[in-house]
Tab-separated table of C-alpha atoms and ligand atoms in Angstrom:
chain	number	residue	atom	x	y	z
G	1	MET	CA	7.241	74.829	115.882
G	2	ARG	CA	7.621	71.310	114.634
G	3	TYR	CA	11.041	72.259	113.279
G	4	LEU	CA	12.061	73.692	116.646
G	5	THR	CA	10.968	70.506	118.349
G	6	TYR	CA	12.971	68.528	115.862
G	7	LEU	CA	16.039	70.634	116.518
G	8	SER	CA	15.715	70.108	120.216
G	9	LEU	CA	15.768	66.352	119.650
G	10	ILE	CA	19.271	66.561	118.345
G	11	ILE	CA	22.004	67.131	120.824
G	12	ALA	CA	25.091	68.469	119.126
G	13	VAL	CA	28.075	67.632	121.240
G	14	SER	CA	31.592	68.906	120.890
G	15	CYS	CA	33.708	66.182	122.336
G	16	SER	CA	36.966	66.868	124.034
G	17	GLN	CA	39.801	65.102	122.286
G	18	PRO	CA	41.713	62.303	123.928
G	19	LYS	CA	44.892	63.394	125.657
G	20	LYS	CA	48.235	62.914	123.917
G	21	GLN	CA	46.941	64.100	120.541
G	22	GLN	CA	49.017	65.985	118.038
G	23	ALA	CA	48.513	69.727	118.192
G	24	THR	CA	46.882	69.928	114.772
G	25	GLU	CA	44.234	67.404	115.807
G	26	GLU	CA	43.462	69.083	119.107
G	27	LYS	CA	42.004	72.078	117.305
G	28	GLU	CA	39.353	69.928	115.709
G	29	HIS	CA	36.170	68.888	117.478
G	30	PHE	CA	35.159	65.736	115.772
G	31	ILE	CA	34.750	62.093	116.554
G	32	GLN	CA	37.650	59.779	115.936
G	33	THR	CA	36.933	56.758	118.081
G	34	ILE	CA	33.615	55.133	118.930
G	35	ALA	CA	33.542	52.015	121.089
G	36	PHE	CA	30.478	49.839	121.582
G	37	GLY	CA	29.360	46.571	123.091
G	38	SER	CA	26.524	44.650	124.686
G	39	CYS	CA	25.462	41.825	126.968
G	40	SER	CA	27.189	42.637	130.227
G	41	ARG	CA	26.411	40.659	133.349
G	42	GLN	CA	26.700	43.165	136.171
G	43	ASP	CA	27.503	40.435	138.687
G	44	LYS	CA	30.577	39.211	136.773
G	45	VAL	CA	32.623	41.972	138.351
G	46	GLU	CA	35.995	40.320	137.736
G	47	ASP	CA	35.231	39.612	134.064
G	48	GLN	CA	34.332	43.146	133.008
G	49	LEU	CA	36.257	44.628	130.088
G	50	TRP	CA	36.128	48.241	131.277
G	51	LYS	CA	39.865	48.458	131.792
G	52	GLU	CA	40.365	47.487	128.153
G	53	VAL	CA	37.654	49.909	126.974
G	54	VAL	CA	39.267	52.774	128.906
G	55	ALA	CA	42.643	51.910	127.329
G	56	GLU	CA	41.127	52.583	123.873
G	57	ASN	CA	40.253	56.125	125.013
G	58	PRO	CA	37.086	56.377	122.890
G	59	ASN	CA	35.286	59.680	122.404
G	60	ILE	CA	32.029	57.779	122.839
G	61	TRP	CA	30.995	54.491	124.412
G	62	ILE	CA	27.677	53.101	123.127
G	63	TRP	CA	25.689	50.521	125.075
G	64	LEU	CA	23.831	48.276	122.601
G	65	GLY	CA	21.577	46.606	125.149
G	66	ASP	CA	21.541	43.852	127.735
G	67	ASN	CA	23.542	46.422	129.651
G	68	ILE	CA	22.542	44.516	132.769
G	69	TYR	CA	20.764	41.203	133.244
G	70	ALA	CA	17.825	42.311	135.358
G	71	ASP	CA	15.070	39.993	134.062
G	72	THR	CA	12.579	41.173	136.632
G	73	GLU	CA	9.441	43.184	137.318
G	74	ASP	CA	10.975	44.269	140.627
G	75	MET	CA	12.260	47.798	140.054
G	76	ALA	CA	14.300	47.793	143.270
G	77	LYS	CA	16.158	44.747	141.973
G	78	MET	CA	16.667	46.405	138.589
G	79	LYS	CA	18.001	49.579	140.186
G	80	ALA	CA	20.409	47.543	142.322
G	81	ASP	CA	21.655	45.777	139.176
G	82	TYR	CA	22.276	49.129	137.467
G	83	ASP	CA	23.986	50.463	140.590
G	84	LEU	CA	26.324	47.479	140.638
G	85	GLN	CA	27.213	47.932	136.977
G	86	LYS	CA	27.727	51.655	137.396
G	87	SER	CA	29.866	51.329	140.508
G	88	HIS	CA	32.602	49.297	138.813
G	89	PRO	CA	35.736	51.434	139.266
G	90	ASP	CA	36.884	50.976	135.678
G	91	TYR	CA	33.427	51.899	134.359
G	92	GLN	CA	33.586	54.993	136.544
G	93	ALA	CA	36.897	55.816	134.855
G	94	LEU	CA	35.203	55.447	131.459
G	95	LEU	CA	32.416	57.822	132.513
G	96	LYS	CA	35.012	60.461	133.388
G	97	GLN	CA	36.858	60.031	130.115
G	98	SER	CA	34.215	59.431	127.439
G	99	SER	CA	30.707	60.356	126.415
G	100	VAL	CA	28.479	57.382	127.316
G	101	ILE	CA	25.162	56.823	125.538
G	102	GLY	CA	23.031	53.785	124.835
G	103	THR	CA	19.832	51.894	124.344
G	104	TRP	CA	18.465	48.662	125.761
G	105	ASP	CA	17.645	45.106	124.743
G	106	ASP	CA	15.490	42.468	126.432
G	107	HIS	CA	17.379	41.633	129.639
G	108	ASP	CA	17.716	45.244	130.774
G	109	PHE	CA	14.263	46.110	129.399
G	110	GLY	CA	12.723	43.489	131.665
G	111	GLY	CA	13.017	39.876	130.558
G	112	ASN	CA	14.281	37.416	127.968
G	113	ASP	CA	12.848	38.102	124.473
G	114	LEU	CA	10.141	40.439	125.814
G	115	GLY	CA	8.407	43.202	123.869
G	116	LYS	CA	5.529	45.606	124.503
G	117	GLU	CA	3.736	43.168	126.791
G	118	TYR	CA	6.230	43.796	129.619
G	119	PRO	CA	4.207	45.648	132.303
G	120	MET	CA	6.987	47.731	133.894
G	121	LYS	CA	8.340	49.314	130.712
G	122	ASP	CA	7.856	52.940	131.787
G	123	GLU	CA	9.543	52.468	135.140
G	124	SER	CA	12.297	50.434	133.501
G	125	ARG	CA	12.903	53.146	130.873
G	126	ASP	CA	13.427	55.762	133.586
G	127	LEU	CA	15.947	53.529	135.335
G	128	LEU	CA	17.818	53.093	132.040
G	129	PHE	CA	17.954	56.860	131.464
G	130	ASP	CA	19.109	57.412	135.065
G	131	PHE	CA	21.848	54.815	134.545
G	132	LEU	CA	22.933	56.547	131.324
G	133	ASP	CA	22.667	60.028	132.857
G	134	VAL	CA	20.544	61.128	129.901
G	135	ASP	CA	20.413	64.926	130.126
G	136	GLN	CA	17.217	66.125	131.799
G	137	LYS	CA	16.746	68.539	128.877
G	138	ASN	CA	16.784	65.700	126.335
G	139	GLU	CA	13.370	65.356	124.685
G	140	ALA	CA	13.703	61.583	124.959
G	141	TRP	CA	12.625	61.844	128.603
G	142	ASN	CA	9.211	63.129	127.479
G	143	ARG	CA	8.547	60.263	125.077
G	144	LYS	CA	7.530	56.676	125.612
G	145	GLY	CA	10.381	54.266	124.991
G	146	ALA	CA	14.154	54.702	124.965
G	147	TYR	CA	14.976	55.961	121.459
G	148	GLN	CA	17.404	58.883	121.204
G	149	SER	CA	19.694	60.569	118.703
G	150	TYR	CA	22.988	62.401	119.027
G	151	ARG	CA	25.056	64.415	116.581
G	152	TYR	CA	28.764	64.969	116.962
G	153	GLY	CA	31.136	67.179	114.982
G	154	SER	CA	30.567	69.647	112.155
G	155	ASN	CA	31.722	70.762	108.698
G	156	GLY	CA	31.795	67.553	106.739
G	157	LYS	CA	32.846	65.503	109.770
G	158	THR	CA	29.487	65.038	111.420
G	159	VAL	CA	28.426	61.676	112.734
G	160	LYS	CA	24.832	61.083	113.675
G	161	ILE	CA	24.092	58.277	116.097
G	162	ILE	CA	20.542	56.978	116.190
G	163	LEU	CA	19.704	54.720	119.106
G	164	LEU	CA	16.633	52.624	118.342
G	165	ASP	CA	14.295	51.089	120.878
G	166	VAL	CA	13.450	47.578	119.644
G	167	ARG	CA	11.600	46.526	122.839
G	168	TYR	CA	9.039	49.010	124.160
G	169	PHE	CA	6.771	48.887	121.088
G	170	ARG	CA	7.670	45.444	119.710
G	171	ASP	CA	4.816	43.127	118.878
G	172	SER	CA	4.714	39.594	120.198
G	173	LEU	CA	7.084	36.912	119.040
G	174	LEU	CA	6.112	33.243	119.088
G	175	TRP	CA	8.637	30.455	119.537
G	176	THR	CA	8.764	26.772	118.731
G	177	MET	CA	10.933	24.465	120.817
G	178	ASN	CA	13.647	21.835	120.240
G	179	PRO	CA	15.535	23.802	119.303
G	180	LYS	CA	14.013	27.078	120.471
G	181	THR	CA	13.258	28.984	117.254
G	182	ALA	CA	11.570	32.362	116.727
G	183	GLN	CA	8.589	32.329	114.358
G	184	VAL	CA	8.252	35.021	111.728
G	185	ASN	CA	5.557	37.571	112.632
G	186	MET	CA	4.466	38.572	109.133
G	187	ASP	CA	2.435	41.649	110.110
G	188	GLY	CA	4.159	42.545	113.368
G	189	ASP	CA	6.025	45.772	114.062
G	190	ILE	CA	9.161	46.588	116.025
G	191	LEU	CA	9.303	50.383	116.391
G	192	GLY	CA	5.740	51.701	116.712
G	193	GLU	CA	4.326	54.639	114.722
G	194	GLU	CA	5.791	57.461	116.828
G	195	GLN	CA	9.283	56.040	116.643
G	196	TRP	CA	8.886	55.438	112.897
G	197	SER	CA	8.004	59.065	112.166
G	198	TRP	CA	10.787	60.273	114.490
G	199	LEU	CA	13.233	57.977	112.661
G	200	GLU	CA	12.208	59.334	109.267
G	201	GLU	CA	13.034	62.872	110.402
G	202	GLU	CA	16.313	61.759	111.940
G	203	LEU	CA	17.388	59.972	108.754
G	204	SER	CA	16.651	63.022	106.635
G	205	ASP	CA	19.120	65.158	108.647
G	206	LYS	CA	21.196	66.844	105.951
G	207	GLU	CA	23.992	67.730	108.390
G	208	ALA	CA	25.057	64.105	108.822
G	209	ASP	CA	28.113	62.788	106.960
G	210	LEU	CA	27.949	59.371	108.584
G	211	ILE	CA	24.944	57.732	110.229
G	212	LEU	CA	25.267	54.952	112.790
G	213	ILE	CA	22.132	53.147	113.925
G	214	ALA	CA	22.188	51.160	117.170
G	215	SER	CA	19.709	48.305	117.551
G	216	GLY	CA	19.765	45.691	120.295
G	217	ILE	CA	18.889	42.894	117.871
G	218	GLN	CA	20.689	42.239	114.590
G	219	VAL	CA	19.383	44.045	111.525
G	220	LEU	CA	21.035	42.182	108.643
G	221	ALA	CA	21.696	38.598	109.787
G	222	LYS	CA	18.648	36.528	108.879
G	223	ASP	CA	19.623	32.864	108.925
G	224	HIS	CA	19.868	32.091	112.651
G	225	ARG	CA	16.907	31.044	114.824
G	226	PHE	CA	17.054	33.797	117.454
G	227	GLU	CA	15.822	37.381	117.647
G	228	LYS	CA	16.474	39.550	114.580
G	229	TRP	CA	14.742	42.171	112.448
G	230	ALA	CA	14.071	39.412	109.902
G	231	ASN	CA	11.444	38.004	112.306
G	232	PHE	CA	9.386	41.114	111.448
G	233	PRO	CA	9.676	41.355	107.639
G	234	LYS	CA	7.267	44.300	107.309
G	235	ALA	CA	9.308	46.363	109.763
G	236	LYS	CA	12.586	45.396	108.123
G	237	THR	CA	11.316	46.399	104.680
G	238	ARG	CA	10.004	49.671	106.113
G	239	LEU	CA	13.431	50.411	107.635
G	240	PHE	CA	15.183	49.704	104.349
G	241	ASN	CA	12.692	51.883	102.456
G	242	LEU	CA	13.297	54.780	104.849
G	243	ILE	CA	17.027	54.480	104.237
G	244	LYS	CA	16.565	54.374	100.466
G	245	GLU	CA	14.264	57.390	100.497
G	246	ASN	CA	16.117	59.612	102.959
G	247	VAL	CA	19.805	58.753	103.241
G	248	ASN	CA	22.552	59.911	100.914
G	249	VAL	CA	25.568	59.232	103.127
G	250	PRO	CA	27.206	56.059	104.485
G	251	LEU	CA	25.131	54.318	107.143
G	252	ALA	CA	26.002	51.337	109.343
G	253	PHE	CA	24.220	49.365	112.029
G	254	MET	CA	25.682	48.504	115.417
G	255	THR	CA	24.000	45.548	117.101
G	256	GLY	CA	24.452	43.182	120.030
G	257	ASP	CA	22.388	40.466	121.744
G	258	ARG	CA	23.953	37.391	120.159
G	259	HIS	CA	26.895	36.436	122.408
G	260	ILE	CA	28.953	36.301	119.254
G	261	SER	CA	30.470	39.072	117.180
G	262	GLU	CA	30.527	39.346	113.411
G	263	VAL	CA	30.307	41.740	110.487
G	264	SER	CA	27.435	41.353	108.019
G	265	LYS	CA	27.209	43.135	104.681
G	266	PHE	CA	24.228	43.690	102.397
G	267	ASP	CA	23.848	45.595	99.128
G	268	LEU	CA	20.460	47.251	99.332
G	269	GLU	CA	19.065	47.979	95.895
G	270	GLY	CA	18.272	51.671	95.622
G	271	TYR	CA	20.818	52.798	98.245
G	272	LYS	CA	24.211	53.771	96.983
G	273	PHE	CA	26.456	52.462	99.776
G	274	PRO	CA	26.836	48.914	101.078
G	275	LEU	CA	25.067	48.356	104.400
G	276	TYR	CA	27.116	46.897	107.240
G	277	ASP	CA	25.925	45.460	110.524
G	278	PHE	CA	28.664	45.407	113.152
G	279	THR	CA	27.565	42.984	115.856
G	280	SER	CA	29.489	43.027	119.142
G	281	SER	CA	28.500	40.694	121.983
G	282	SER	CA	29.187	39.739	124.792
G	283	LEU	CA	31.160	41.866	127.214
G	284	THR	CA	31.195	39.199	129.918
G	285	THR	CA	29.611	35.930	128.822
G	286	PRO	CA	30.694	34.042	125.702
G	287	TRP	CA	28.352	31.662	123.890
G	288	GLY	CA	28.777	28.177	125.379
G	289	GLU	CA	29.602	25.966	122.434
G	290	GLN	CA	31.311	27.249	119.312
G	291	SER	CA	28.883	25.666	116.868
G	292	GLU	CA	28.745	27.305	113.455
G	293	ASP	CA	26.144	30.068	113.341
G	294	PRO	CA	24.509	30.389	109.906
G	295	ASN	CA	24.756	33.841	108.299
G	296	GLU	CA	25.214	34.110	104.549
G	297	LEU	CA	25.829	37.858	104.893
G	298	ARG	CA	28.759	37.422	107.282
G	299	ILE	CA	32.116	38.623	106.052
G	300	GLY	CA	35.062	37.481	108.127
G	301	PRO	CA	35.009	35.222	111.158
G	302	THR	CA	32.501	34.536	113.898
G	303	ILE	CA	34.062	35.836	117.118
G	304	TYR	CA	33.271	33.817	120.218
G	305	PRO	CA	35.352	35.224	123.127
G	306	VAL	CA	34.188	38.197	125.214
G	307	ASN	CA	34.779	41.432	123.343
G	308	PHE	CA	33.761	44.961	122.480
G	309	ALA	CA	34.180	46.877	119.206
G	310	VAL	CA	36.253	49.955	118.470
G	311	MET	CA	35.506	52.008	115.362
G	312	LYS	CA	37.974	54.622	114.198
G	313	VAL	CA	36.573	57.133	111.751
G	314	ASN	CA	39.005	58.600	109.234
G	315	TRP	CA	37.737	61.932	107.917
G	316	ALA	CA	40.704	62.655	105.631
G	317	ASN	CA	38.779	62.123	102.397
G	318	SER	CA	35.423	63.294	101.103
G	319	LYS	CA	33.708	60.201	102.510
G	320	PRO	CA	34.493	58.800	105.966
G	321	ALA	CA	36.461	55.554	106.152
G	322	LEU	CA	35.981	53.157	109.047
G	323	GLN	CA	38.485	50.956	110.779
G	324	LEU	CA	36.905	48.432	113.045
G	325	LYS	CA	38.450	46.065	115.549
G	326	PHE	CA	37.013	43.623	118.045
G	327	VAL	CA	38.963	43.763	121.289
G	328	GLY	CA	39.034	41.039	123.926
G	329	LYS	CA	40.668	40.396	127.305
G	330	GLU	CA	44.052	42.002	127.829
G	331	SER	CA	43.308	44.172	124.773
G	332	GLU	CA	43.839	41.270	122.375
G	333	VAL	CA	42.648	42.211	118.876
G	334	LEU	CA	40.367	39.336	117.844
G	335	HIS	CA	39.562	40.661	114.378
G	336	ASP	CA	39.989	43.857	112.443
G	337	PHE	CA	38.304	45.147	109.366
G	338	SER	CA	38.157	48.332	107.314
G	339	VAL	CA	35.442	49.975	105.241
G	340	ASP	CA	36.080	52.498	102.472
G	341	TYR	CA	32.932	54.094	101.142
Q	1	FE2	FE1	19.213	40.377	124.035
């Protein structure tokens, strides 16, 4: 029974291929292009990057949180914010063309830097799932929180996408001021026990050839003063241990939140592939000043203009290879980067 429940958590999706593909590729049903981004102010209608996202023709678009800036306990206001975001004509075009999935971060959850103390989290979660058109049959509807998983492809070309909820269950975070700096919560948790045991089962999925984990806040970067997994060292160690114990295939994180983009890399002892954290933020609102952001794990530049990320997965060899680019206004490529596992 438990196994059946587990199976029902996984939605295997055969994605239609983008148009204008070569005939040999059209016979395959696997993921080639995954686009993702975060931090989108719904009221900056003219600044949206949806036209550029649509031009990339991704199989999947992944929202990494701060999908709207609601910052409210007024659910009518939150719904109106989602409606505005969803009504953008170019976003509507994306919905017709691509599979759209996602999770949330603080501003769409309910308020800046909030965690489990936010009183409207159940109502807010339902609005998120309505916005994302999460299938009514998806088990995620019956759980607390917004975590979900999806599996695409088959036969050695299977990508598993795990969308974490880093808000609903997150313990409190204390801040000091001047400058505003998050304090480490030594015993605090991010995911909550139910999500932890769900995650362990998801990570032990033997069908997956590539695992991508979405988290609103950055997983690897640890040197800056804002929100990050490093503020909860117990939870971060637990996540790394789960990966070491259960994962035998390449795994990468996709994160947002920061209003900068960057790639971080970390060699986790006991896990045979390098860990990458691909951070893409913001879709509409760049960080004000371009002061240097500390991150000793960063490889490549810090990207300040508005952007989203496009990941192409090459399945030609026994292990997937990734080609990543950060795309800005007018489809300008701000940085590109490849990973061979
Ligand atoms: Fe955020």
